[in-house]
Amino acid sequence: MFDYKLLHALATVVECGGFERAGDVLGLSQSAVSQRIKALEVRLGQPVLMRHPKLSPTPAGQRLLTHYQQVQLLERDLHQTLPTLDNAAARLRIAINADSVVTWWASAVTDICQTEGVLLDLVIEDQEVGLKRLRDGDVAACLCSTPTPIAGARCIKVGEMHYQPLASPGYVARYFPEGPSAGAFQRAPAIVFGPHDQLQHRFLAQCGYHGHFPYHLCPSSEGFVRLASAGIGYGMVPSLQAAEQLQSGQLVSIAQGHSLTVPLYWHFWRHSGLLVQRLTESLNCLML
């Protein structure tokens, strides 16, 4: 049997990205946290963490993290049926894309957060790569654009996000006076959420352009829209997020008739417990 204090230490080190910060969270010294990881590795007979080039779980560590996530959720179910046990608030760690957080996510989870007393630990990841967090055992569930579940997990489609290529009217008049073209795309600065964001590339391919383009990196959904509204660049913005700016004329499309639809799939472990099941039911009823 594992000492779950050791698994808790492993999960905290991975979440915090280091031993010192994990010690602050756990109320332990950095040395004590290191000793717990060492004890776990001795018990397992192999490393659970890779220190270089960056701190990350080994394949064995990933399996332990997945196990620990599931045990935590199942223990919460046990507390529900045995109320005399100490019952700390459940913390549910979820990988989710930033655009969902700033648009529809809050309305989807408000009821379950209030009725279940769950605390959310949201890990912001692009919808193209969020599934890696689940595979690594870092989260209990994730929202991403991948329709194929990993081994031991399930997925359901919860809806779609619709994106438009938007910019300020002044920006469009400056860079796209005659509409989208290869020459305009070569000169006009775009706005890209992050290095894994492929929406811009997909839009350009839709327009028949596959070459280089200048771009700003802005890993903030709110900042993304602010930059576009200020005339700094153009980018793929969720229609839900830009509704007000589109109505007021603050943002306009640089290519009328062009848009992208991104499906959203909810991935979760098969044995995640009743809390994830109820959250899944809530999302299943949402259907964006």
PDB file of C-alpha atoms in Angstrom:
ATOM      1  CA  MET A   1       0.000   0.000   0.000  1.00  0.00           C
ATOM      2  CA  PHE A   2       1.187   3.501  -0.798  1.00  0.00           C
ATOM      3  CA  ASP A   3       1.535   6.205   1.794  1.00  0.00           C
ATOM      4  CA  TYR A   4      -0.762   8.811   0.282  1.00  0.00           C
ATOM      5  CA  LYS A   5       1.182  11.639   1.923  1.00  0.00           C
ATOM      6  CA  LEU A   6       3.934  10.730  -0.519  1.00  0.00           C
ATOM      7  CA  LEU A   7       1.582  10.814  -3.494  1.00  0.00           C
ATOM      8  CA  HIS A   8       0.205  14.126  -2.275  1.00  0.00           C
ATOM      9  CA  ALA A   9       3.750  15.490  -2.160  1.00  0.00           C
ATOM     10  CA  LEU A  10       4.385  14.290  -5.718  1.00  0.00           C
ATOM     11  CA  ALA A  11       1.182  15.899  -6.999  1.00  0.00           C
ATOM     12  CA  THR A  12       1.976  19.179  -5.249  1.00  0.00           C
ATOM     13  CA  VAL A  13       5.540  19.310  -6.598  1.00  0.00           C
ATOM     14  CA  VAL A  14       4.271  18.806 -10.148  1.00  0.00           C
ATOM     15  CA  GLU A  15       1.454  21.344  -9.752  1.00  0.00           C
ATOM     16  CA  CYS A  16       3.768  23.964  -8.216  1.00  0.00           C
ATOM     17  CA  GLY A  17       6.664  23.268 -10.548  1.00  0.00           C
ATOM     18  CA  GLY A  18       9.233  22.951  -7.782  1.00  0.00           C
ATOM     19  CA  PHE A  19      10.074  21.686  -4.307  1.00  0.00           C
ATOM     20  CA  GLU A  20      10.273  25.053  -2.558  1.00  0.00           C
ATOM     21  CA  ARG A  21       6.825  26.215  -3.668  1.00  0.00           C
ATOM     22  CA  ALA A  22       5.403  22.768  -2.916  1.00  0.00           C
ATOM     23  CA  GLY A  23       6.825  23.040   0.597  1.00  0.00           C
ATOM     24  CA  ASP A  24       5.038  26.367   1.087  1.00  0.00           C
ATOM     25  CA  VAL A  25       1.742  24.772   0.043  1.00  0.00           C
ATOM     26  CA  LEU A  26       2.249  21.676   2.206  1.00  0.00           C
ATOM     27  CA  GLY A  27       3.633  23.558   5.198  1.00  0.00           C
ATOM     28  CA  LEU A  28       6.910  21.621   4.984  1.00  0.00           C
ATOM     29  CA  SER A  29      10.520  22.482   4.377  1.00  0.00           C
ATOM     30  CA  GLN A  30      11.967  21.958   0.922  1.00  0.00           C
ATOM     31  CA  SER A  31      14.126  19.194   2.382  1.00  0.00           C
ATOM     32  CA  ALA A  32      11.094  17.413   3.860  1.00  0.00           C
ATOM     33  CA  VAL A  33       9.309  17.484   0.498  1.00  0.00           C
ATOM     34  CA  SER A  34      12.420  16.105  -1.188  1.00  0.00           C
ATOM     35  CA  GLN A  35      12.588  13.311   1.400  1.00  0.00           C
ATOM     36  CA  ARG A  36       8.981  12.337   0.677  1.00  0.00           C
ATOM     37  CA  ILE A  37       9.700  12.106  -3.044  1.00  0.00           C
ATOM     38  CA  LYS A  38      12.815  10.075  -2.300  1.00  0.00           C
ATOM     39  CA  ALA A  39      10.816   7.718  -0.064  1.00  0.00           C
ATOM     40  CA  LEU A  40       8.271   7.249  -2.843  1.00  0.00           C
ATOM     41  CA  GLU A  41      11.016   6.438  -5.344  1.00  0.00           C
ATOM     42  CA  VAL A  42      12.591   3.942  -2.941  1.00  0.00           C
ATOM     43  CA  ARG A  43       9.186   2.320  -2.390  1.00  0.00           C
ATOM     44  CA  LEU A  44       8.588   2.156  -6.140  1.00  0.00           C
ATOM     45  CA  GLY A  45      12.123   1.195  -7.095  1.00  0.00           C
ATOM     46  CA  GLN A  46      12.373   3.826  -9.839  1.00  0.00           C
ATOM     47  CA  PRO A  47      12.300   7.632 -10.293  1.00  0.00           C
ATOM     48  CA  VAL A  48       8.991   9.466 -10.281  1.00  0.00           C
ATOM     49  CA  LEU A  49      10.369  12.865 -11.318  1.00  0.00           C
ATOM     50  CA  MET A  50      12.701  14.065 -14.037  1.00  0.00           C
ATOM     51  CA  ARG A  51      14.724  17.110 -12.920  1.00  0.00           C
ATOM     52  CA  HIS A  52      16.139  18.104 -16.307  1.00  0.00           C
ATOM     53  CA  PRO A  53      15.589  19.843 -18.668  1.00  0.00           C
ATOM     54  CA  LYS A  54      12.580  20.789 -16.549  1.00  0.00           C
ATOM     55  CA  LEU A  55      10.797  19.261 -13.591  1.00  0.00           C
ATOM     56  CA  SER A  56       8.226  16.756 -14.858  1.00  0.00           C
ATOM     57  CA  PRO A  57       6.879  13.322 -13.904  1.00  0.00           C
ATOM     58  CA  THR A  58       8.412  10.173 -15.324  1.00  0.00           C
ATOM     59  CA  PRO A  59       6.045   7.646 -16.955  1.00  0.00           C
ATOM     60  CA  ALA A  60       5.803   5.913 -13.573  1.00  0.00           C
ATOM     61  CA  GLY A  61       5.144   9.244 -11.888  1.00  0.00           C
ATOM     62  CA  GLN A  62       2.410  10.010 -14.404  1.00  0.00           C
ATOM     63  CA  ARG A  63       0.635   6.743 -13.589  1.00  0.00           C
ATOM     64  CA  LEU A  64       0.848   7.532  -9.880  1.00  0.00           C
ATOM     65  CA  LEU A  65      -0.593  11.006 -10.452  1.00  0.00           C
ATOM     66  CA  THR A  66      -3.494   9.559 -12.419  1.00  0.00           C
ATOM     67  CA  HIS A  67      -4.141   7.058  -9.631  1.00  0.00           C
ATOM     68  CA  TYR A  68      -3.974   9.783  -6.981  1.00  0.00           C
ATOM     69  CA  GLN A  69      -6.447  12.001  -8.881  1.00  0.00           C
ATOM     70  CA  GLN A  70      -8.944   9.151  -9.088  1.00  0.00           C
ATOM     71  CA  VAL A  71      -8.505   8.143  -5.437  1.00  0.00           C
ATOM     72  CA  GLN A  72      -9.183  11.706  -4.309  1.00  0.00           C
ATOM     73  CA  LEU A  73     -12.429  11.813  -6.262  1.00  0.00           C
ATOM     74  CA  LEU A  74     -13.563   8.388  -5.034  1.00  0.00           C
ATOM     75  CA  GLU A  75     -12.766   9.348  -1.441  1.00  0.00           C
ATOM     76  CA  ARG A  76     -15.009  12.349  -1.847  1.00  0.00           C
ATOM     77  CA  ASP A  77     -17.861  10.037  -2.827  1.00  0.00           C
ATOM     78  CA  LEU A  78     -17.196   8.019   0.334  1.00  0.00           C
ATOM     79  CA  HIS A  79     -17.390  11.160   2.453  1.00  0.00           C
ATOM     80  CA  GLN A  80     -20.779  11.896   0.912  1.00  0.00           C
ATOM     81  CA  THR A  81     -22.161   8.578   2.153  1.00  0.00           C
ATOM     82  CA  LEU A  82     -20.295   8.626   5.488  1.00  0.00           C
ATOM     83  CA  PRO A  83     -20.723  12.202   6.721  1.00  0.00           C
ATOM     84  CA  THR A  84     -19.047  11.471  10.059  1.00  0.00           C
ATOM     85  CA  LEU A  85     -15.696  11.360   8.251  1.00  0.00           C
ATOM     86  CA  ASP A  86     -13.760  14.592   7.976  1.00  0.00           C
ATOM     87  CA  ASN A  87     -14.783  16.091   4.670  1.00  0.00           C
ATOM     88  CA  ALA A  88     -12.558  18.783   3.235  1.00  0.00           C
ATOM     89  CA  ALA A  89     -13.760  20.681   0.201  1.00  0.00           C
ATOM     90  CA  ALA A  90     -12.984  18.806  -3.006  1.00  0.00           C
ATOM     91  CA  ARG A  91     -10.539  20.434  -5.390  1.00  0.00           C
ATOM     92  CA  LEU A  92     -11.059  19.497  -9.022  1.00  0.00           C
ATOM     93  CA  ARG A  93      -8.101  20.168 -11.331  1.00  0.00           C
ATOM     94  CA  ILE A  94      -9.190  20.700 -14.939  1.00  0.00           C
ATOM     95  CA  ALA A  95      -7.325  21.660 -18.105  1.00  0.00           C
ATOM     96  CA  ILE A  96      -9.397  24.098 -20.167  1.00  0.00           C
ATOM     97  CA  ASN A  97      -8.861  26.627 -22.937  1.00  0.00           C
ATOM     98  CA  ALA A  98      -8.923  30.323 -22.027  1.00  0.00           C
ATOM     99  CA  ASP A  99     -11.665  31.195 -24.533  1.00  0.00           C
ATOM    100  CA  SER A 100     -14.114  28.849 -22.805  1.00  0.00           C
ATOM    101  CA  VAL A 101     -13.293  30.367 -19.413  1.00  0.00           C
ATOM    102  CA  VAL A 102     -14.091  33.916 -20.556  1.00  0.00           C
ATOM    103  CA  THR A 103     -17.307  32.956 -22.353  1.00  0.00           C
ATOM    104  CA  TRP A 104     -19.554  30.049 -21.298  1.00  0.00           C
ATOM    105  CA  TRP A 105     -17.712  28.047 -18.590  1.00  0.00           C
ATOM    106  CA  ALA A 106     -18.868  29.998 -15.519  1.00  0.00           C
ATOM    107  CA  SER A 107     -22.563  29.591 -16.307  1.00  0.00           C
ATOM    108  CA  ALA A 108     -22.031  25.871 -16.900  1.00  0.00           C
ATOM    109  CA  VAL A 109     -20.367  25.131 -13.548  1.00  0.00           C
ATOM    110  CA  THR A 110     -21.967  27.647 -11.163  1.00  0.00           C
ATOM    111  CA  ASP A 111     -24.670  25.284  -9.884  1.00  0.00           C
ATOM    112  CA  ILE A 112     -22.367  22.341  -9.258  1.00  0.00           C
ATOM    113  CA  CYS A 113     -19.774  24.526  -7.514  1.00  0.00           C
ATOM    114  CA  GLN A 114     -22.455  25.866  -5.189  1.00  0.00           C
ATOM    115  CA  THR A 115     -24.333  22.632  -4.508  1.00  0.00           C
ATOM    116  CA  GLU A 116     -21.288  20.339  -4.291  1.00  0.00           C
ATOM    117  CA  GLY A 117     -18.926  22.797  -2.593  1.00  0.00           C
ATOM    118  CA  VAL A 118     -16.220  21.960  -5.114  1.00  0.00           C
ATOM    119  CA  LEU A 119     -13.148  24.148  -5.578  1.00  0.00           C
ATOM    120  CA  LEU A 120     -11.886  24.421  -9.151  1.00  0.00           C
ATOM    121  CA  ASP A 121      -8.207  24.416 -10.051  1.00  0.00           C
ATOM    122  CA  LEU A 122      -8.228  25.507 -13.693  1.00  0.00           C
ATOM    123  CA  VAL A 123      -5.125  24.904 -15.793  1.00  0.00           C
ATOM    124  CA  ILE A 124      -5.244  27.103 -18.888  1.00  0.00           C
ATOM    125  CA  GLU A 125      -4.129  25.224 -21.974  1.00  0.00           C
ATOM    126  CA  ASP A 126      -4.817  25.679 -25.674  1.00  0.00           C
ATOM    127  CA  GLN A 127      -7.630  23.430 -26.876  1.00  0.00           C
ATOM    128  CA  GLU A 128      -5.156  21.665 -29.168  1.00  0.00           C
ATOM    129  CA  VAL A 129      -2.918  20.366 -26.349  1.00  0.00           C
ATOM    130  CA  GLY A 130      -5.033  20.117 -23.197  1.00  0.00           C
ATOM    131  CA  LEU A 131      -5.326  16.331 -23.462  1.00  0.00           C
ATOM    132  CA  LYS A 132      -1.621  15.946 -22.654  1.00  0.00           C
ATOM    133  CA  ARG A 133      -2.327  17.179 -19.116  1.00  0.00           C
ATOM    134  CA  LEU A 134      -4.835  14.377 -18.603  1.00  0.00           C
ATOM    135  CA  ARG A 135      -2.510  11.780 -20.107  1.00  0.00           C
ATOM    136  CA  ASP A 136       0.271  12.982 -17.782  1.00  0.00           C
ATOM    137  CA  GLY A 137      -1.986  12.549 -14.742  1.00  0.00           C
ATOM    138  CA  ASP A 138      -1.813  16.262 -13.956  1.00  0.00           C
ATOM    139  CA  VAL A 139      -5.578  16.867 -14.165  1.00  0.00           C
ATOM    140  CA  ALA A 140      -8.757  14.899 -13.500  1.00  0.00           C
ATOM    141  CA  ALA A 141     -10.453  16.082 -16.693  1.00  0.00           C
ATOM    142  CA  CYS A 142      -9.861  18.354 -19.634  1.00  0.00           C
ATOM    143  CA  LEU A 143     -11.685  20.272 -22.332  1.00  0.00           C
ATOM    144  CA  CYS A 144     -10.024  20.105 -25.746  1.00  0.00           C
ATOM    145  CA  SER A 145     -10.639  19.743 -29.466  1.00  0.00           C
ATOM    146  CA  THR A 146      -9.483  16.112 -29.711  1.00  0.00           C
ATOM    147  CA  PRO A 147     -12.341  13.614 -30.239  1.00  0.00           C
ATOM    148  CA  THR A 148     -10.398  10.435 -29.444  1.00  0.00           C
ATOM    149  CA  PRO A 149     -10.197   9.421 -25.754  1.00  0.00           C
ATOM    150  CA  ILE A 150      -6.990   8.085 -24.256  1.00  0.00           C
ATOM    151  CA  ALA A 151      -6.820   4.641 -22.661  1.00  0.00           C
ATOM    152  CA  GLY A 152      -8.869   4.496 -19.468  1.00  0.00           C
ATOM    153  CA  ALA A 153     -10.780   7.680 -20.227  1.00  0.00           C
ATOM    154  CA  ARG A 154     -14.030   8.698 -21.907  1.00  0.00           C
ATOM    155  CA  CYS A 155     -15.024  11.785 -23.844  1.00  0.00           C
ATOM    156  CA  ILE A 156     -18.230  13.503 -24.891  1.00  0.00           C
ATOM    157  CA  LYS A 157     -18.777  16.405 -27.254  1.00  0.00           C
ATOM    158  CA  VAL A 158     -20.101  19.425 -25.350  1.00  0.00           C
ATOM    159  CA  GLY A 159     -20.404  21.816 -28.269  1.00  0.00           C
ATOM    160  CA  GLU A 160     -18.502  24.091 -30.601  1.00  0.00           C
ATOM    161  CA  MET A 161     -16.726  27.437 -30.465  1.00  0.00           C
ATOM    162  CA  HIS A 162     -17.086  29.741 -33.466  1.00  0.00           C
ATOM    163  CA  TYR A 163     -14.229  32.107 -34.313  1.00  0.00           C
ATOM    164  CA  GLN A 164     -14.107  35.112 -36.647  1.00  0.00           C
ATOM    165  CA  PRO A 165     -11.036  37.005 -38.005  1.00  0.00           C
ATOM    166  CA  LEU A 166     -11.574  40.377 -36.347  1.00  0.00           C
ATOM    167  CA  ALA A 167      -9.805  43.735 -36.187  1.00  0.00           C
ATOM    168  CA  SER A 168     -10.640  47.395 -35.695  1.00  0.00           C
ATOM    169  CA  PRO A 169     -12.128  49.314 -38.653  1.00  0.00           C
ATOM    170  CA  GLY A 170      -9.036  51.513 -38.807  1.00  0.00           C
ATOM    171  CA  TYR A 171      -6.784  48.467 -38.963  1.00  0.00           C
ATOM    172  CA  VAL A 172      -8.832  46.946 -41.771  1.00  0.00           C
ATOM    173  CA  ALA A 173      -8.704  50.215 -43.743  1.00  0.00           C
ATOM    174  CA  ARG A 174      -4.908  50.327 -43.326  1.00  0.00           C
ATOM    175  CA  TYR A 175      -3.943  46.720 -44.058  1.00  0.00           C
ATOM    176  CA  PHE A 176      -6.920  45.228 -45.924  1.00  0.00           C
ATOM    177  CA  PRO A 177      -8.407  48.068 -48.019  1.00  0.00           C
ATOM    178  CA  GLU A 178      -9.135  45.613 -50.847  1.00  0.00           C
ATOM    179  CA  GLY A 179      -9.887  42.615 -48.653  1.00  0.00           C
ATOM    180  CA  PRO A 180      -7.708  39.624 -47.787  1.00  0.00           C
ATOM    181  CA  SER A 181      -4.781  38.863 -50.091  1.00  0.00           C
ATOM    182  CA  ALA A 182      -1.362  37.225 -49.932  1.00  0.00           C
ATOM    183  CA  GLY A 183       0.324  40.633 -49.938  1.00  0.00           C
ATOM    184  CA  ALA A 184      -1.848  41.885 -47.072  1.00  0.00           C
ATOM    185  CA  PHE A 185      -1.224  38.762 -44.978  1.00  0.00           C
ATOM    186  CA  GLN A 186       2.530  39.187 -45.439  1.00  0.00           C
ATOM    187  CA  ARG A 187       2.390  42.729 -43.999  1.00  0.00           C
ATOM    188  CA  ALA A 188      -0.484  42.772 -41.511  1.00  0.00           C
ATOM    189  CA  PRO A 189       0.438  41.859 -37.910  1.00  0.00           C
ATOM    190  CA  ALA A 190      -1.766  39.104 -36.535  1.00  0.00           C
ATOM    191  CA  ILE A 191      -2.426  38.254 -32.884  1.00  0.00           C
ATOM    192  CA  VAL A 192      -1.755  34.664 -31.795  1.00  0.00           C
ATOM    193  CA  PHE A 193      -2.664  33.300 -28.377  1.00  0.00           C
ATOM    194  CA  GLY A 194       0.433  31.116 -27.956  1.00  0.00           C
ATOM    195  CA  PRO A 195       2.928  28.827 -29.670  1.00  0.00           C
ATOM    196  CA  HIS A 196       0.400  25.977 -29.855  1.00  0.00           C
ATOM    197  CA  ASP A 197      -2.408  28.121 -31.267  1.00  0.00           C
ATOM    198  CA  GLN A 198      -3.187  26.924 -34.802  1.00  0.00           C
ATOM    199  CA  LEU A 199      -6.365  28.944 -35.431  1.00  0.00           C
ATOM    200  CA  GLN A 200      -4.513  31.669 -37.316  1.00  0.00           C
ATOM    201  CA  HIS A 201      -2.796  29.124 -39.543  1.00  0.00           C
ATOM    202  CA  ARG A 202      -6.097  27.402 -40.268  1.00  0.00           C
ATOM    203  CA  PHE A 203      -7.751  30.682 -41.191  1.00  0.00           C
ATOM    204  CA  LEU A 204      -4.912  31.667 -43.522  1.00  0.00           C
ATOM    205  CA  ALA A 205      -5.022  28.224 -45.152  1.00  0.00           C
ATOM    206  CA  GLN A 206      -8.781  28.690 -45.601  1.00  0.00           C
ATOM    207  CA  CYS A 207      -7.954  31.891 -47.496  1.00  0.00           C
ATOM    208  CA  GLY A 208      -5.401  30.041 -49.606  1.00  0.00           C
ATOM    209  CA  TYR A 209      -2.322  31.555 -47.929  1.00  0.00           C
ATOM    210  CA  HIS A 210       0.399  29.307 -46.488  1.00  0.00           C
ATOM    211  CA  GLY A 211       3.356  31.670 -46.147  1.00  0.00           C
ATOM    212  CA  HIS A 212       4.996  33.637 -43.342  1.00  0.00           C
ATOM    213  CA  PHE A 213       3.038  36.284 -41.455  1.00  0.00           C
ATOM    214  CA  PRO A 214       4.043  38.726 -38.669  1.00  0.00           C
ATOM    215  CA  TYR A 215       2.304  38.229 -35.346  1.00  0.00           C
ATOM    216  CA  HIS A 216       2.041  39.346 -31.732  1.00  0.00           C
ATOM    217  CA  LEU A 217       1.879  36.680 -28.996  1.00  0.00           C
ATOM    218  CA  CYS A 218      -0.784  37.389 -26.387  1.00  0.00           C
ATOM    219  CA  PRO A 219      -1.644  34.526 -23.969  1.00  0.00           C
ATOM    220  CA  SER A 220      -4.708  36.322 -22.586  1.00  0.00           C
ATOM    221  CA  SER A 221      -8.215  36.153 -24.024  1.00  0.00           C
ATOM    222  CA  GLU A 222      -9.153  39.557 -22.604  1.00  0.00           C
ATOM    223  CA  GLY A 223      -5.875  41.085 -23.763  1.00  0.00           C
ATOM    224  CA  PHE A 224      -6.377  39.485 -27.182  1.00  0.00           C
ATOM    225  CA  VAL A 225      -9.608  41.394 -27.735  1.00  0.00           C
ATOM    226  CA  ARG A 226      -8.142  44.614 -26.330  1.00  0.00           C
ATOM    227  CA  LEU A 227      -5.212  44.461 -28.737  1.00  0.00           C
ATOM    228  CA  ALA A 228      -7.529  43.844 -31.675  1.00  0.00           C
ATOM    229  CA  SER A 229      -9.870  46.663 -30.614  1.00  0.00           C
ATOM    230  CA  ALA A 230      -6.904  49.041 -30.277  1.00  0.00           C
ATOM    231  CA  GLY A 231      -5.849  48.375 -33.882  1.00  0.00           C
ATOM    232  CA  ILE A 232      -2.633  46.551 -33.012  1.00  0.00           C
ATOM    233  CA  GLY A 233      -3.451  43.407 -34.958  1.00  0.00           C
ATOM    234  CA  TYR A 234      -6.146  41.041 -36.182  1.00  0.00           C
ATOM    235  CA  GLY A 235      -6.952  37.640 -34.749  1.00  0.00           C
ATOM    236  CA  MET A 236      -9.390  34.781 -34.418  1.00  0.00           C
ATOM    237  CA  VAL A 237     -11.849  35.822 -31.702  1.00  0.00           C
ATOM    238  CA  PRO A 238     -14.780  33.746 -30.358  1.00  0.00           C
ATOM    239  CA  SER A 239     -18.100  35.115 -31.600  1.00  0.00           C
ATOM    240  CA  LEU A 240     -19.471  34.771 -28.043  1.00  0.00           C
ATOM    241  CA  GLN A 241     -16.706  36.956 -26.659  1.00  0.00           C
ATOM    242  CA  ALA A 242     -16.852  39.642 -29.347  1.00  0.00           C
ATOM    243  CA  ALA A 243     -20.641  40.031 -29.587  1.00  0.00           C
ATOM    244  CA  GLU A 244     -20.665  43.462 -27.941  1.00  0.00           C
ATOM    245  CA  GLN A 245     -17.727  44.803 -29.967  1.00  0.00           C
ATOM    246  CA  LEU A 246     -19.245  43.505 -33.207  1.00  0.00           C
ATOM    247  CA  GLN A 247     -22.574  45.135 -32.449  1.00  0.00           C
ATOM    248  CA  SER A 248     -20.959  48.501 -31.647  1.00  0.00           C
ATOM    249  CA  GLY A 249     -18.666  48.360 -34.682  1.00  0.00           C
ATOM    250  CA  GLN A 250     -15.529  48.377 -32.554  1.00  0.00           C
ATOM    251  CA  LEU A 251     -14.479  45.144 -34.266  1.00  0.00           C
ATOM    252  CA  VAL A 252     -15.202  44.018 -37.811  1.00  0.00           C
ATOM    253  CA  SER A 253     -14.279  40.980 -39.888  1.00  0.00           C
ATOM    254  CA  ILE A 254     -11.264  41.286 -42.169  1.00  0.00           C
ATOM    255  CA  ALA A 255     -12.719  38.552 -44.398  1.00  0.00           C
ATOM    256  CA  GLN A 256     -16.502  38.459 -44.579  1.00  0.00           C
ATOM    257  CA  GLY A 257     -17.835  34.924 -44.869  1.00  0.00           C
ATOM    258  CA  HIS A 258     -14.736  33.350 -43.333  1.00  0.00           C
ATOM    259  CA  SER A 259     -14.923  31.740 -39.896  1.00  0.00           C
ATOM    260  CA  LEU A 260     -13.692  28.666 -38.049  1.00  0.00           C
ATOM    261  CA  THR A 261     -15.572  26.175 -35.922  1.00  0.00           C
ATOM    262  CA  VAL A 262     -13.695  24.325 -33.181  1.00  0.00           C
ATOM    263  CA  PRO A 263     -15.395  21.313 -31.547  1.00  0.00           C
ATOM    264  CA  LEU A 264     -15.004  20.936 -27.791  1.00  0.00           C
ATOM    265  CA  TYR A 265     -14.737  17.530 -26.146  1.00  0.00           C
ATOM    266  CA  TRP A 266     -14.838  16.802 -22.414  1.00  0.00           C
ATOM    267  CA  HIS A 267     -12.338  14.073 -21.449  1.00  0.00           C
ATOM    268  CA  PHE A 268     -12.400  12.381 -18.047  1.00  0.00           C
ATOM    269  CA  TRP A 269     -11.203   9.167 -16.410  1.00  0.00           C
ATOM    270  CA  ARG A 270     -13.712   6.321 -16.389  1.00  0.00           C
ATOM    271  CA  HIS A 271     -13.451   5.870 -12.616  1.00  0.00           C
ATOM    272  CA  SER A 272     -13.488   9.514 -11.586  1.00  0.00           C
ATOM    273  CA  GLY A 273     -16.359   9.311  -9.103  1.00  0.00           C
ATOM    274  CA  LEU A 274     -19.726  10.991  -8.744  1.00  0.00           C
ATOM    275  CA  LEU A 275     -18.449  14.581  -8.748  1.00  0.00           C
ATOM    276  CA  VAL A 276     -16.971  14.316 -12.237  1.00  0.00           C
ATOM    277  CA  GLN A 277     -20.046  12.361 -13.324  1.00  0.00           C
ATOM    278  CA  ARG A 278     -22.349  15.190 -12.207  1.00  0.00           C
ATOM    279  CA  LEU A 279     -20.145  17.791 -13.841  1.00  0.00           C
ATOM    280  CA  THR A 280     -20.160  15.728 -17.033  1.00  0.00           C
ATOM    281  CA  GLU A 281     -23.947  15.585 -16.961  1.00  0.00           C
ATOM    282  CA  SER A 282     -24.078  19.364 -16.590  1.00  0.00           C
ATOM    283  CA  LEU A 283     -21.798  19.862 -19.583  1.00  0.00           C
ATOM    284  CA  ASN A 284     -23.669  17.243 -21.604  1.00  0.00           C
ATOM    285  CA  CYS A 285     -26.887  19.203 -21.113  1.00  0.00           C
ATOM    286  CA  LEU A 286     -25.211  22.445 -22.140  1.00  0.00           C
ATOM    287  CA  MET A 287     -24.353  21.665 -25.795  1.00  0.00           C
ATOM    288  CA  LEU A 288     -22.978  24.978 -27.012  1.00  0.00           C
TER     289      LEU A 288
END
